[in-house]
Coordinates of C-alpha atoms and ligand atoms in Angstrom, one line a residue:
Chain W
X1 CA 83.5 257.5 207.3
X2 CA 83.3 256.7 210.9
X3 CA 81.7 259.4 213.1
X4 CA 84.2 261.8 214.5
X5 CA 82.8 264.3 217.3
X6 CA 84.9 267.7 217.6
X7 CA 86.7 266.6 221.1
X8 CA 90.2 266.3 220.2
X9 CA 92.2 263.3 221.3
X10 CA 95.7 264.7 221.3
X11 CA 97.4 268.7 220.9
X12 CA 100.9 270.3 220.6
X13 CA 101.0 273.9 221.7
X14 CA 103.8 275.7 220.5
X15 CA 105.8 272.6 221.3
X16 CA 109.9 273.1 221.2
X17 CA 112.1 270.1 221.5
X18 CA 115.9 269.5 220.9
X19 CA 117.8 266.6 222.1
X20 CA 120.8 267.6 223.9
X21 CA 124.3 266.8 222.8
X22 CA 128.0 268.2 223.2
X23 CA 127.4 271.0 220.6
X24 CA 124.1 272.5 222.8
X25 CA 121.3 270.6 220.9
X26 CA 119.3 269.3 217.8
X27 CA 116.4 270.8 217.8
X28 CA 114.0 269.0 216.4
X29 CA 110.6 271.0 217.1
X30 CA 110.5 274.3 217.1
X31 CA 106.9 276.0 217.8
X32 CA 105.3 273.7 217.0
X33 CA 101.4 272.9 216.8
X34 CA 99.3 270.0 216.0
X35 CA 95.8 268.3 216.8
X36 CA 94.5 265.1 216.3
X37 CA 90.4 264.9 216.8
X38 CA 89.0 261.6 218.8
X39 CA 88.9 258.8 216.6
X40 CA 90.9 259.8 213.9
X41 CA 93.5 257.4 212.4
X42 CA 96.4 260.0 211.5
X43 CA 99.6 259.0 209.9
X44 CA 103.0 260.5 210.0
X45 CA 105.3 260.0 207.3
X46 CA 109.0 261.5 206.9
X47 CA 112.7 260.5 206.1
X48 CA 114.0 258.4 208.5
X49 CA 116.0 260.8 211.3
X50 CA 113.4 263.8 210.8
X51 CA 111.8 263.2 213.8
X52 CA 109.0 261.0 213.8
X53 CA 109.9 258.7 216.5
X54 CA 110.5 261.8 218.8
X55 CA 106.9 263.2 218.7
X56 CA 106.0 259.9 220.0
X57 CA 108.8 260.2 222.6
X58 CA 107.1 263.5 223.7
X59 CA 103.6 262.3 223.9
X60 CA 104.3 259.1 225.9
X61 CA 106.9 261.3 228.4
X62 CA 109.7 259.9 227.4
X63 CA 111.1 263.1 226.4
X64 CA 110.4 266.5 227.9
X65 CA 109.6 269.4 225.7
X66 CA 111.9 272.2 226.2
X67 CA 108.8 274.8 225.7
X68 CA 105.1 274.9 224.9
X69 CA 102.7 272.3 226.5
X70 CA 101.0 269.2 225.3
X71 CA 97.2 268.1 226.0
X72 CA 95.6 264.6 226.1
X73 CA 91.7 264.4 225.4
X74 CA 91.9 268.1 226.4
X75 CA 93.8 268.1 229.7
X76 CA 97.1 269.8 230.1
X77 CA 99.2 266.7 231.5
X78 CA 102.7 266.4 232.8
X79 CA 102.9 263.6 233.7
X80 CA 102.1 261.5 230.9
X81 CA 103.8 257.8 231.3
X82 CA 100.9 255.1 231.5
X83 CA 98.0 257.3 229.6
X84 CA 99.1 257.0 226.2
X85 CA 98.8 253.7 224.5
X86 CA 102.6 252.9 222.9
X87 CA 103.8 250.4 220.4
X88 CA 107.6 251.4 219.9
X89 CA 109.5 250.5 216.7
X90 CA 110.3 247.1 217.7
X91 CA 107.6 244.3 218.8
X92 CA 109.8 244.4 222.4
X93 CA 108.1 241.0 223.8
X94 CA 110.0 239.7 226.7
X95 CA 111.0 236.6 226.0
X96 CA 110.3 234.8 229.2
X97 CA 106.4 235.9 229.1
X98 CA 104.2 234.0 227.0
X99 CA 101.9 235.7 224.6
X100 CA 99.2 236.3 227.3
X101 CA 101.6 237.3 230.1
X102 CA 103.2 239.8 227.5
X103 CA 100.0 241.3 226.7
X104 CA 98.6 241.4 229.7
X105 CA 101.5 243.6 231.1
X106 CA 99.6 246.9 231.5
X107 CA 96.8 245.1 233.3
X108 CA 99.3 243.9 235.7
X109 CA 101.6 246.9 236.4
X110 CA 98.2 248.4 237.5
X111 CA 96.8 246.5 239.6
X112 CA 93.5 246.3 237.2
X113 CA 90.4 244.6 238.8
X114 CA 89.2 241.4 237.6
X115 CA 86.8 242.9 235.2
X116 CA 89.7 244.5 232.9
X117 CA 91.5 240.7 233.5
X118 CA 88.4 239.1 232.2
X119 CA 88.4 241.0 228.9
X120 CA 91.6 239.4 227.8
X121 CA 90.7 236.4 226.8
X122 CA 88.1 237.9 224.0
X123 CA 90.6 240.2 223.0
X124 CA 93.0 237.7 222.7
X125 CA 90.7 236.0 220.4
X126 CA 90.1 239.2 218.0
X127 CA 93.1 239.7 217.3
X128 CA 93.9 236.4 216.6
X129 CA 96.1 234.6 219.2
X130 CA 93.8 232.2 220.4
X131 CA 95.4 229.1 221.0
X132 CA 98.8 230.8 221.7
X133 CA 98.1 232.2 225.1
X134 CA 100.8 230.5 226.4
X135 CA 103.8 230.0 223.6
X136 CA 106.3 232.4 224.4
X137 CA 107.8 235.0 221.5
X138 CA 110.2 233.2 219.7
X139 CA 107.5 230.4 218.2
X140 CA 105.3 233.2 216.6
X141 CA 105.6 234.5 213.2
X142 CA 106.7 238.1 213.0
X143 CA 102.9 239.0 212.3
X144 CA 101.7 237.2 215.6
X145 CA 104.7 239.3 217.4
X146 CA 103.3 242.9 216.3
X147 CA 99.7 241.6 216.9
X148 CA 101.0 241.0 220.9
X149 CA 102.8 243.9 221.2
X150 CA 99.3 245.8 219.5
X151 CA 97.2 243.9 222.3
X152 CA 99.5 245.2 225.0
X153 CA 98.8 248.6 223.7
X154 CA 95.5 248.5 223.6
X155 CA 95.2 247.4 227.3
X156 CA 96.5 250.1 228.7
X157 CA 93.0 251.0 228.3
X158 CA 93.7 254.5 226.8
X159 CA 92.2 255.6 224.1
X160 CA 95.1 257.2 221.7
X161 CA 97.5 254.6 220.3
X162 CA 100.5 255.7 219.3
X163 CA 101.9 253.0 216.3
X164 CA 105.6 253.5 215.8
X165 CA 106.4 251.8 212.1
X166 CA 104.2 248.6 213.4
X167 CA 104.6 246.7 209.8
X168 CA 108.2 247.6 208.6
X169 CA 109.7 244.6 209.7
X170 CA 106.8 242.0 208.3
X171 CA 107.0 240.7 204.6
X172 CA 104.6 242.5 201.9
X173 CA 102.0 239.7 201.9
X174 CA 101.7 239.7 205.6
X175 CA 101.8 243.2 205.9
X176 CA 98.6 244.6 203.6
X177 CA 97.0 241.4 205.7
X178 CA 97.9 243.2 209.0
X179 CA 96.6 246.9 207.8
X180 CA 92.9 245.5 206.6
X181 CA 93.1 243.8 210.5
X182 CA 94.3 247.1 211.9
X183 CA 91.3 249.1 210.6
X184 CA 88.9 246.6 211.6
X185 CA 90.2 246.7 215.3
X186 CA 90.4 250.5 215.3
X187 CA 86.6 250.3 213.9
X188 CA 85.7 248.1 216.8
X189 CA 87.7 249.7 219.4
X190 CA 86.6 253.3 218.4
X191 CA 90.3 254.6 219.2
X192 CA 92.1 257.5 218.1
X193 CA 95.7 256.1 216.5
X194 CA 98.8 258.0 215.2
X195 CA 100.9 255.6 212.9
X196 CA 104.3 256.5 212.0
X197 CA 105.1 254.9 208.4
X198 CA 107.9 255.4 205.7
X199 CA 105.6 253.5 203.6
X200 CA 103.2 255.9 201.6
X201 CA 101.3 254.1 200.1
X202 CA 100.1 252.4 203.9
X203 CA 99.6 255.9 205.0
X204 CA 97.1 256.8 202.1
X205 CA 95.5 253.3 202.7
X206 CA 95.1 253.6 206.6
X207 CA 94.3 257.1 207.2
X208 CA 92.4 260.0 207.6
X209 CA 94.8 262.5 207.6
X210 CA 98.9 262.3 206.8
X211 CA 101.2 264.4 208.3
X212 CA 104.5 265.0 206.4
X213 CA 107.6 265.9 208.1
X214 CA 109.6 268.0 205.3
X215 CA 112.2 269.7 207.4
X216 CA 113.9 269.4 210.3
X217 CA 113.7 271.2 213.0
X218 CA 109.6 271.7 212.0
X219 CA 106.8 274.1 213.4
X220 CA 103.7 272.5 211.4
X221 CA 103.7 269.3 209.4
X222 CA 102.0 269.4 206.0
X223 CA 98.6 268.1 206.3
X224 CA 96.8 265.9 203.8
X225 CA 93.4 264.9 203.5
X226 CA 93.1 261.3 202.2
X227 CA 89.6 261.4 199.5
X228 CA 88.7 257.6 200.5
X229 CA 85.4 256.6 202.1
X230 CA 85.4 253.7 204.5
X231 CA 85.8 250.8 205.4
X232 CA 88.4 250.6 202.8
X233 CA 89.5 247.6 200.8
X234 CA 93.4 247.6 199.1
X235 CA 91.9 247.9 195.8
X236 CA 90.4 251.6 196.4
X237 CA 94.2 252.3 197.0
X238 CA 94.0 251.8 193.0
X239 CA 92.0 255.2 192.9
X240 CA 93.0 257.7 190.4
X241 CA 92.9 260.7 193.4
X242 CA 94.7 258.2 196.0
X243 CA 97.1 257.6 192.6
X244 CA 97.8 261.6 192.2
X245 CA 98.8 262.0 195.7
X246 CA 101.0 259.5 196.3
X247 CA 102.9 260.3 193.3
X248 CA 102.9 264.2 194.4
X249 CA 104.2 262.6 197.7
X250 CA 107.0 260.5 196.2
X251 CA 108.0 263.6 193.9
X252 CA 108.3 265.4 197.5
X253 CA 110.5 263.0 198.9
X254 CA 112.8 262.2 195.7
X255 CA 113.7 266.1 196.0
X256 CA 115.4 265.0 199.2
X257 CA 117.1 261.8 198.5
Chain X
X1 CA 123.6 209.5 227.2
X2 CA 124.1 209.3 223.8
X3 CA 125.6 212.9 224.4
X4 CA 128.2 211.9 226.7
X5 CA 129.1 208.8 225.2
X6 CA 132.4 210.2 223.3
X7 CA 133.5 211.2 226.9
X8 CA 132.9 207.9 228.5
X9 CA 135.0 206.4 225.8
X10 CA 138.2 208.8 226.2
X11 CA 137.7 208.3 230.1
X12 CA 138.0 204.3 229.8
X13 CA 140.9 204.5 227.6
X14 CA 142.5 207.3 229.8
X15 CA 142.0 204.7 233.1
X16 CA 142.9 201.9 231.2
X17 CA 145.9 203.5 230.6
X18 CA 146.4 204.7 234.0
X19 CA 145.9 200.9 235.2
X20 CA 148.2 200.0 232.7
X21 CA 151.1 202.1 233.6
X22 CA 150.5 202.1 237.7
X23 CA 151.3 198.4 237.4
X24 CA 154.2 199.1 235.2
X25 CA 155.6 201.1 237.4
X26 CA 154.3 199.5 240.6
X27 CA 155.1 202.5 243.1
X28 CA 151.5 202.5 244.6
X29 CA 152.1 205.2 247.4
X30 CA 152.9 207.5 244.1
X31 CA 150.9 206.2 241.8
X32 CA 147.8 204.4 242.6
X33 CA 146.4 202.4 239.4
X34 CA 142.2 202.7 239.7
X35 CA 141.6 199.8 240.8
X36 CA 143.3 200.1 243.8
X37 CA 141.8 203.6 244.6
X38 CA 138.2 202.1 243.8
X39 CA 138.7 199.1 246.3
X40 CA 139.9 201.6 248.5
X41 CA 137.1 203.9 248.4
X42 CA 135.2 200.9 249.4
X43 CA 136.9 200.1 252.2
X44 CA 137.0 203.5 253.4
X45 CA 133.1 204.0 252.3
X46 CA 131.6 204.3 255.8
X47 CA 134.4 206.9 257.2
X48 CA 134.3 209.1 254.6
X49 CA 130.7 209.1 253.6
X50 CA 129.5 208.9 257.1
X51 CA 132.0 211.3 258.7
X52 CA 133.8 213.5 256.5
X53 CA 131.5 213.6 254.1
X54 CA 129.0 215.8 256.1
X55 CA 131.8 218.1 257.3
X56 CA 132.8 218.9 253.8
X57 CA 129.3 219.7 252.5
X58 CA 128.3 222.2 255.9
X59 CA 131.5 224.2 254.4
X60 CA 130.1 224.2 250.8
X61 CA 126.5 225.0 251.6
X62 CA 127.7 227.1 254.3
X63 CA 130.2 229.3 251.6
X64 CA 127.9 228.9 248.7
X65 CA 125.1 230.4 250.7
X66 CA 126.9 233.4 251.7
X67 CA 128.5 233.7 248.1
X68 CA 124.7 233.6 246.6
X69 CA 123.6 236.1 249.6
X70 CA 126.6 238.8 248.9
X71 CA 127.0 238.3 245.2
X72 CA 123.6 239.3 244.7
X73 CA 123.7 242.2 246.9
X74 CA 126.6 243.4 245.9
X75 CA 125.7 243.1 242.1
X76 CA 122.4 244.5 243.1
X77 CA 124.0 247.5 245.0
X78 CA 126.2 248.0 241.8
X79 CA 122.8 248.1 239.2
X80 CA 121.7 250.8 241.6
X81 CA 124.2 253.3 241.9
X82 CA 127.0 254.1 239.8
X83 CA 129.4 255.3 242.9
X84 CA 128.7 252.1 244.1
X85 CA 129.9 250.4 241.4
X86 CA 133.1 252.7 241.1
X87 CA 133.4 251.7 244.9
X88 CA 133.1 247.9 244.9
X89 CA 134.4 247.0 241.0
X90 CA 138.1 247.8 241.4
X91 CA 138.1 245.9 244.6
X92 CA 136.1 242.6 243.7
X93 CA 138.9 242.5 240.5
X94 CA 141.6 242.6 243.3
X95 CA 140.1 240.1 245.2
X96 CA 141.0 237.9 242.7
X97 CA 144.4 238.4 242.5
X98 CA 144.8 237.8 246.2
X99 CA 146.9 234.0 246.4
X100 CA 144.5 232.5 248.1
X101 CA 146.7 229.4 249.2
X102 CA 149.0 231.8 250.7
X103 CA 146.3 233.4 252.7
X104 CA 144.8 230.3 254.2
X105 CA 147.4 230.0 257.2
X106 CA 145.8 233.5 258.1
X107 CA 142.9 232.4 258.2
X108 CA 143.5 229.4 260.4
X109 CA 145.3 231.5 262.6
X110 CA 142.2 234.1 262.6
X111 CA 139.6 231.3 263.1
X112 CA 141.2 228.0 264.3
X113 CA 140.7 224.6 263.0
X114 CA 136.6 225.9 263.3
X115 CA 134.5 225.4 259.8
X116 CA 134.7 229.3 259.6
X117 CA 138.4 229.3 258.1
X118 CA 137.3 226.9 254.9
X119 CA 134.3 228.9 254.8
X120 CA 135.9 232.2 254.3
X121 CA 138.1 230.4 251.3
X122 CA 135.2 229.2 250.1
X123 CA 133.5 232.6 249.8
X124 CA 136.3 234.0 248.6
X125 CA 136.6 232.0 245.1
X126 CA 133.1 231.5 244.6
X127 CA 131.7 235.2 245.4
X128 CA 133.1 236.2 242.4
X129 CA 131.9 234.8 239.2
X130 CA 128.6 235.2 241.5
X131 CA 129.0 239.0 241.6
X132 CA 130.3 239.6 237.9
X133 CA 127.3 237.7 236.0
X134 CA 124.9 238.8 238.2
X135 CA 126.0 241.9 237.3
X136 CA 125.9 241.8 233.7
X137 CA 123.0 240.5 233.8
X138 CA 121.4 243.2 235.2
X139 CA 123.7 245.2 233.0
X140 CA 121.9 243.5 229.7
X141 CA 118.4 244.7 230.4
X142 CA 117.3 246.1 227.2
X143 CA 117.1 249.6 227.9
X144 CA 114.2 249.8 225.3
X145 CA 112.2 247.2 227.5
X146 CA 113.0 249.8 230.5
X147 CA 111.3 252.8 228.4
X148 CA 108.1 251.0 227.4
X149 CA 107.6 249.9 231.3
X150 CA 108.0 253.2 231.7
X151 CA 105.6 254.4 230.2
X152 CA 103.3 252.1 231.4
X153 CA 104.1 254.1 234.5
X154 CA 105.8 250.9 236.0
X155 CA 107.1 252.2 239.7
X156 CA 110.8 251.3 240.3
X157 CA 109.8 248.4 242.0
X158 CA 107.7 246.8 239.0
X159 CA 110.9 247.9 236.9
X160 CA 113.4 245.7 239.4
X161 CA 110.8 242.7 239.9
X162 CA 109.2 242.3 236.5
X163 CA 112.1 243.4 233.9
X164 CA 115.4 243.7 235.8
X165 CA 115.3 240.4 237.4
X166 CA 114.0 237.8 234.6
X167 CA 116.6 239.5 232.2
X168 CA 119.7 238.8 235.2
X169 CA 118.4 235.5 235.7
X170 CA 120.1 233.6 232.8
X171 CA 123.6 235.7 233.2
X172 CA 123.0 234.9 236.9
X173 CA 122.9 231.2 236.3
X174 CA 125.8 230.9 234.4
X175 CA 128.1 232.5 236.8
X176 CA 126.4 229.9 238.9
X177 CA 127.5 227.0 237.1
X178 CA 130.9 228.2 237.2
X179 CA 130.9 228.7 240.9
X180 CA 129.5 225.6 242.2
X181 CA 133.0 223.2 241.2
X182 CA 135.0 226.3 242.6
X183 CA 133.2 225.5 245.8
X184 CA 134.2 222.5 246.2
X185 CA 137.7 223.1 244.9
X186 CA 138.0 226.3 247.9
X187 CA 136.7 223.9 250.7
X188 CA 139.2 221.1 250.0
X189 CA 142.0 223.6 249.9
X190 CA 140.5 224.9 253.1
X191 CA 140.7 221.8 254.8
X192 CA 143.8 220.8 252.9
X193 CA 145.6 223.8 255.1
X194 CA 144.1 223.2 258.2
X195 CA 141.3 220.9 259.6
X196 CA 140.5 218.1 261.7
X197 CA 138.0 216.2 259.5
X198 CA 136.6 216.6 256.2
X199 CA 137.4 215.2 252.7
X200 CA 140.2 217.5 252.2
X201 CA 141.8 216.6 255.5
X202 CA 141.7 213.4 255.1
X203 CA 143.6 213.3 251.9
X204 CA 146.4 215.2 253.4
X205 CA 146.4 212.2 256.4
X206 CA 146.8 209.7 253.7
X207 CA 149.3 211.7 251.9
X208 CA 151.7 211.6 255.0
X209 CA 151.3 208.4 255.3
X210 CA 152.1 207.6 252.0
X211 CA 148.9 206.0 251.2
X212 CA 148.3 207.2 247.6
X213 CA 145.2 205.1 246.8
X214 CA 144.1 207.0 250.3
X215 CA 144.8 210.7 249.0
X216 CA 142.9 209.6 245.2
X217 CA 139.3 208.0 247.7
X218 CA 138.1 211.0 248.8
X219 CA 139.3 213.3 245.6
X220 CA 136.8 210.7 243.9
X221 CA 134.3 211.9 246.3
X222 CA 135.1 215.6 245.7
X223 CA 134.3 215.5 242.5
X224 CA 131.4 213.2 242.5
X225 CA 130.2 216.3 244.8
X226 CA 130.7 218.8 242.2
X227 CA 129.2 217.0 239.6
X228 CA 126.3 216.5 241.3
X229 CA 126.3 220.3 242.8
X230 CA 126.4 221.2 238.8
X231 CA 123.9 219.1 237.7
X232 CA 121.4 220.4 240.1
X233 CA 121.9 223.7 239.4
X234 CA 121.8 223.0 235.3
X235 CA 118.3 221.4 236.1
X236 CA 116.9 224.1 238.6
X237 CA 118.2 226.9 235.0
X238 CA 116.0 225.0 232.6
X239 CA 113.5 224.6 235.0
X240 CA 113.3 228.8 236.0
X241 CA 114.4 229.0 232.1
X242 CA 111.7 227.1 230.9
X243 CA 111.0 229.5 227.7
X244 CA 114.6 229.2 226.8
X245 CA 113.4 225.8 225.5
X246 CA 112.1 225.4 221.9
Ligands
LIG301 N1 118.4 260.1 222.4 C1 118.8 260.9 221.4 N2 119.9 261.8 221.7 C2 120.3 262.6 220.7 N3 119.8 262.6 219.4 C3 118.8 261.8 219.1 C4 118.2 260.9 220.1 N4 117.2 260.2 219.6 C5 117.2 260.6 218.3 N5 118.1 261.6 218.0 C6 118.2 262.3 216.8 O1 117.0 263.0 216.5 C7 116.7 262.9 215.2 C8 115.3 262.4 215.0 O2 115.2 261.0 215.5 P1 113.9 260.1 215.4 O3 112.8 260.9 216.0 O4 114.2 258.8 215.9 O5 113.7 260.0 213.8 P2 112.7 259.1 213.0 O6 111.9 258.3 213.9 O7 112.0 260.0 212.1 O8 113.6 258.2 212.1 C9 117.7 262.0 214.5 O9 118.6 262.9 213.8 C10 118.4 261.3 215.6 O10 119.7 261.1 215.3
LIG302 MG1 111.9 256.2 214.2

C-alpha cells in the first residue's frame, strides 16, 4: 500500500447544505463530517440524487455550505474555486480547443510560467495523447475524451482530484482499461483523489476507502475499508473478502430500489 | 461545382425560357429577354462599374460596419445584464415591424440626397439578424462549461474571452450570412428612394425612361455583389471555424 502520512488532504466540519427551492430547501447535508488523509484514493458511492455530485459542488465552491466549514490540506478556505482539481460528470471539452489547448486550460487561465508550460508535453505523453495534441474533441474515442478532461485536472496543479463518475459513459472493455491507467497515474502523481461511482464493483477495485451515501439528507457516510494490497490487478477484484463486500453492498442498495 | 450543378441547370432552363418568351412577346421596355440585358450590361460596363459601382459599396461597407459595431454591443450589453435585455429586446422586435420603404422619404428629408440616408436603411435591416444571433449565441454557452472555468478561478474577463466568445461565434456567423444580401437589398432601396448615383439609382433612371434592359444591368450587378459579400463571409466562418471541420 502506498505510503500515506497523517496530513489530511480534505475535511467537512459539521458541514450543512440544502439547495434552495420554492418550498424553503432540500437539504442535503446536515452536520455533517468527513476526512480524507493525503494520498488516499476514496470513493463515494450512492443512488443517483443522494447527493454525491453536491459534495463535489461544495469542495470546488460551487455551492456554499449553509453551516459548518470546510478545510483543504488543513486550511480553513473560503474561497475555494481554482484549488481543487475537478473533473465534472461530463468530459466538457470545448470543442474549438484541440486536445492540448483543452488541457492546457488551467495553465492558461493562470498565467503559469513556462516551467508548468513545459511539463505538458510529457504529461501529454503519460496519459496517452501523444500524437493528438492538436485533433480537436469530436475525433477522439470517448476514452481519449475523459483522459483530456483528467489532464486538465491534474494541471491545475493541486493535489486533491475530485473525479465525478469519470467512466460511466465509456464501454466495459474500455472502462476496466481506464481504472488500471488511473491507478498508475495516481501512483505516479502521488495525489489524493475522491471518485464518485455508481459502479461497486470500481469502487472496491480503485480504492482505499468507500463512502456510502444511505440517506438523504446525511451527517456521516458509512465508511468501508477495502482488504486489497497494491498495486492491484482486476483479477484480485475476484477475492473472496472483496466478493463478501460487494455482495453486502448490493444487498444494501437492493433494500432501496 | 459538382454541388451546384443541379442549380446551374434549373437557371439555364429558367433563362432559356425567359429568352424564349421576351421575344414572344417583344415588349422590351417590360420585358427584357437576357440577352439584351447582358449586352447591355456591356455597354454600360464602365458607368456602372467605374461610377456607381463605388457609390453603392461605400453604403454597404459603410451600413454593414455600423450593423457589426452595434449588433455586437448591443447583444453584448444584453448577455450582461438582464434589465438591459428587458430594455432593448421589445424594441429591436419593433424595429422590425417599422415599413421601412415608407420611412425612407424621412430619411431623405432628414439627411438629403448625402450617403447617410441609404446608410441608415441599411443599418436598419441588417442590425437585426446581427443582434438576435449574436445574442443566442452568447445565450448557448453551456452553462456547465461556465462552472468548470469557474472553478478554475477564471476572472470574468477569461469567462467573456475564452468561453463566451468562441461559443457566440458560430451563432454570430450565421446571423451574418443572413445579413450580408439584406445589405445590399437596404442600399438599393436606399438609393431607389432618393440618390444621385449608385446602382439603385440608376435603375430607377432607366426605369423612367423605359429602358428595361437598363433597370435589369445594374440588378445583375447587385446581386453579383451579394453573392460575392456571402461567399466571403462563408469562407472567413470555416476559416475562424476551422474545428467545425471533420
Ligand atoms: N441546482 C440544484 N437546485 C436544486 N436542487 C438540486 C440542484 N442540484 C441538485 N439538486 C438536487 O439535489 C439532490 C442531489 O443531487 P446530486 O448531488 O446531483 O446527486 P447525485 O450526484 O448523487 O446523483 C437531487 O435530489 C437533486 O435533484
Ligand atoms: Mg451526480
Amino acid at each position: 500500500m502506498r505510503e500515506q502520512n497523517q496530513k489530511l488532504a480534505l475535511q467537512f466540519k459539521n458541514v450543512d447544505f440544502h439547495y434552495k427551492n420554492d418550498a424553503g430547501g432540500i437539504p442535503i447535508l446536515k452536520n455533517m463530517n468527513l476526512s480524507v488523509a493525503d494520498g488516499e484514493f476514496v470513493s463515494i458511492i450512492g443512488a443517483s440524487g443522494s447527493g454525491k455530485s453536491t459534495i463535489f459542488r461544495l469542495i470546488v465552491g460551487l455551492e456554499e455550505q449553509t453551516g459548518g466549514s470546510i478545510y483543504l490540506n488543513e486550511k480553513r478556505v473560503t474561497d475555494r474555486s481554482g484549488k481543487v482539481g475537478y473533473m465534472p460528470q461530463q468530459d466538457l471539452l470545448m470543442p474549438w480547443r484541440t486536445v492540448q489547448q483543452n488541457a492546457a486550460l488551467p495553465l492558461e487561465l493562470h498565467k503559469e510560467s513556462r516551467l508548468g508550460r513545459r511539463a505538458v508535453p510529457d504529461l501529454l505523453e503519460a496519459f496517452g495523447l501523444k500524437g493528438y495534441e492538436d485533433k480537436y474533441p469530436h475525433e477522439l474515442s470517448g476514452g481519449m475524451r475523459q483522459r483530456v478532461s483528467f489532464l486538465r485536472a491534474t494541471l491545475s496543479g493541486s493535489n486533491v482530484l475530485l473525479l465525478d463518475e469519470p467512466f460511466s459513459a465509456l464501454d466495459a472493455m474500455t472502462r476496466l482499461f481506464m481504472q488500471e491507467w488511473l491507478l498508475e497515474q495516481w501512483e505516479e502523481q502521488q495525489s489524493t483523489i475522491l471518485f464518485i461511482t455508481h459502479d461497486i464493483s470500481e469502487a472496491l477495485f480503485l480504492s482505499d476507502r468507500i463512502f456510502v451515501i444511505t440517506d438523504t439528507p446525511f451527517t456521516t457516510l458509512k465508511e468501508i475499508e477495502v482488504p486489497l494490497e497494491r498495486p492491484r490487478r482486476q483479477q484480485d477484484s475476484d477475492k473472496k473478502e472483496v466478493m463478501k463486500l460487494k455482495n453486502n453492498l448490493l444487498e444494501q442498495f437492493r433494500m432501496r430500489v | 461545382m459538382k454541388n451546384y450543378l443541379y442549380s446551374i441547370i434549373l437557371i439555364t432552363v429558367f433563362l432559356m425560357i425567359w429568352e424564349a418568351g421576351a421575344r414572344f412577346v417583344h415588349a422590351s421596355f417590360i420585358l427584357p429577354a437576357p440577352t439584351e440585358i447582358a449586352i447591355k450590361l456591356w455597354e454600360l460596363k464602365a458607368e456602372l462599374l467605374l461610377y456607381h459601382l463605388p457609390v453603392t459599396l461605400a453604403v454597404i461597407a459603410i451600413g454593414l460596419g455600423i450593423s457589426l459595431v452595434l449588433g455586437v454591443i448591443l447583444a453584448i450589453s444584453m448577455n450582461i445584464s438582464e434589465t438591459l435585455e428587458k430594455a432593448i429586446y421589445p424594441i429591436l422586435i419593433t424595429s422590425q415591424t417599422i415599413p421601412i420603404i415608407a420611412l425612407a422619404p424621412i430619411f431623405v428629408l432628414w439627411f438629403g440626397y448625402s450617403i447617410w440616408s441609404k446608410v441608415i436603411v441599411t443599418i436598419i435591416i441588417t442590425f437585426f439578424p446581427i443582434t438576435v444571433s449574436t445574442f443566442d449565441g452568447f445565450r448557448s454557452t453551456s452553462k456547465e462549461l461556465k462552472e468548470l472555468f469557474q472553478t478554475l478561478g477564471a476572472s470574468k474577463r477569461q469567462l467573456f474571452f475564452k468561453l463566451e466568445v468562441p461559443s457566440a461565434l458560430p451563432s454570430f456567423f450565421s446571423g451574418l450570412k443572413v445579413a450580408v444580401p439584406m445589405s445590399v437589398i437596404g442600399a438599393a432601396i436606399g438609393e431607389w428612394l432618393g440618390a444621385q448615383a449608385g446602382l439603385g439609382y440608376f435603375s430607377r433612371r432607366m426605369m423612367t425612361q423605359f429602358n428595361g434592359a437598363g433597370v435589369f444591368a445594374p440588378i445583375v450587378v447587385l446581386s453579383l455583389i451579394g453573392i460575392l459579400l456571402f461567399i466571403t463571409v462563408v469562407l472567413l466562418e470555416k476559416y475562424i471555424l476551422k474545428w467545425r471541420r471533420s
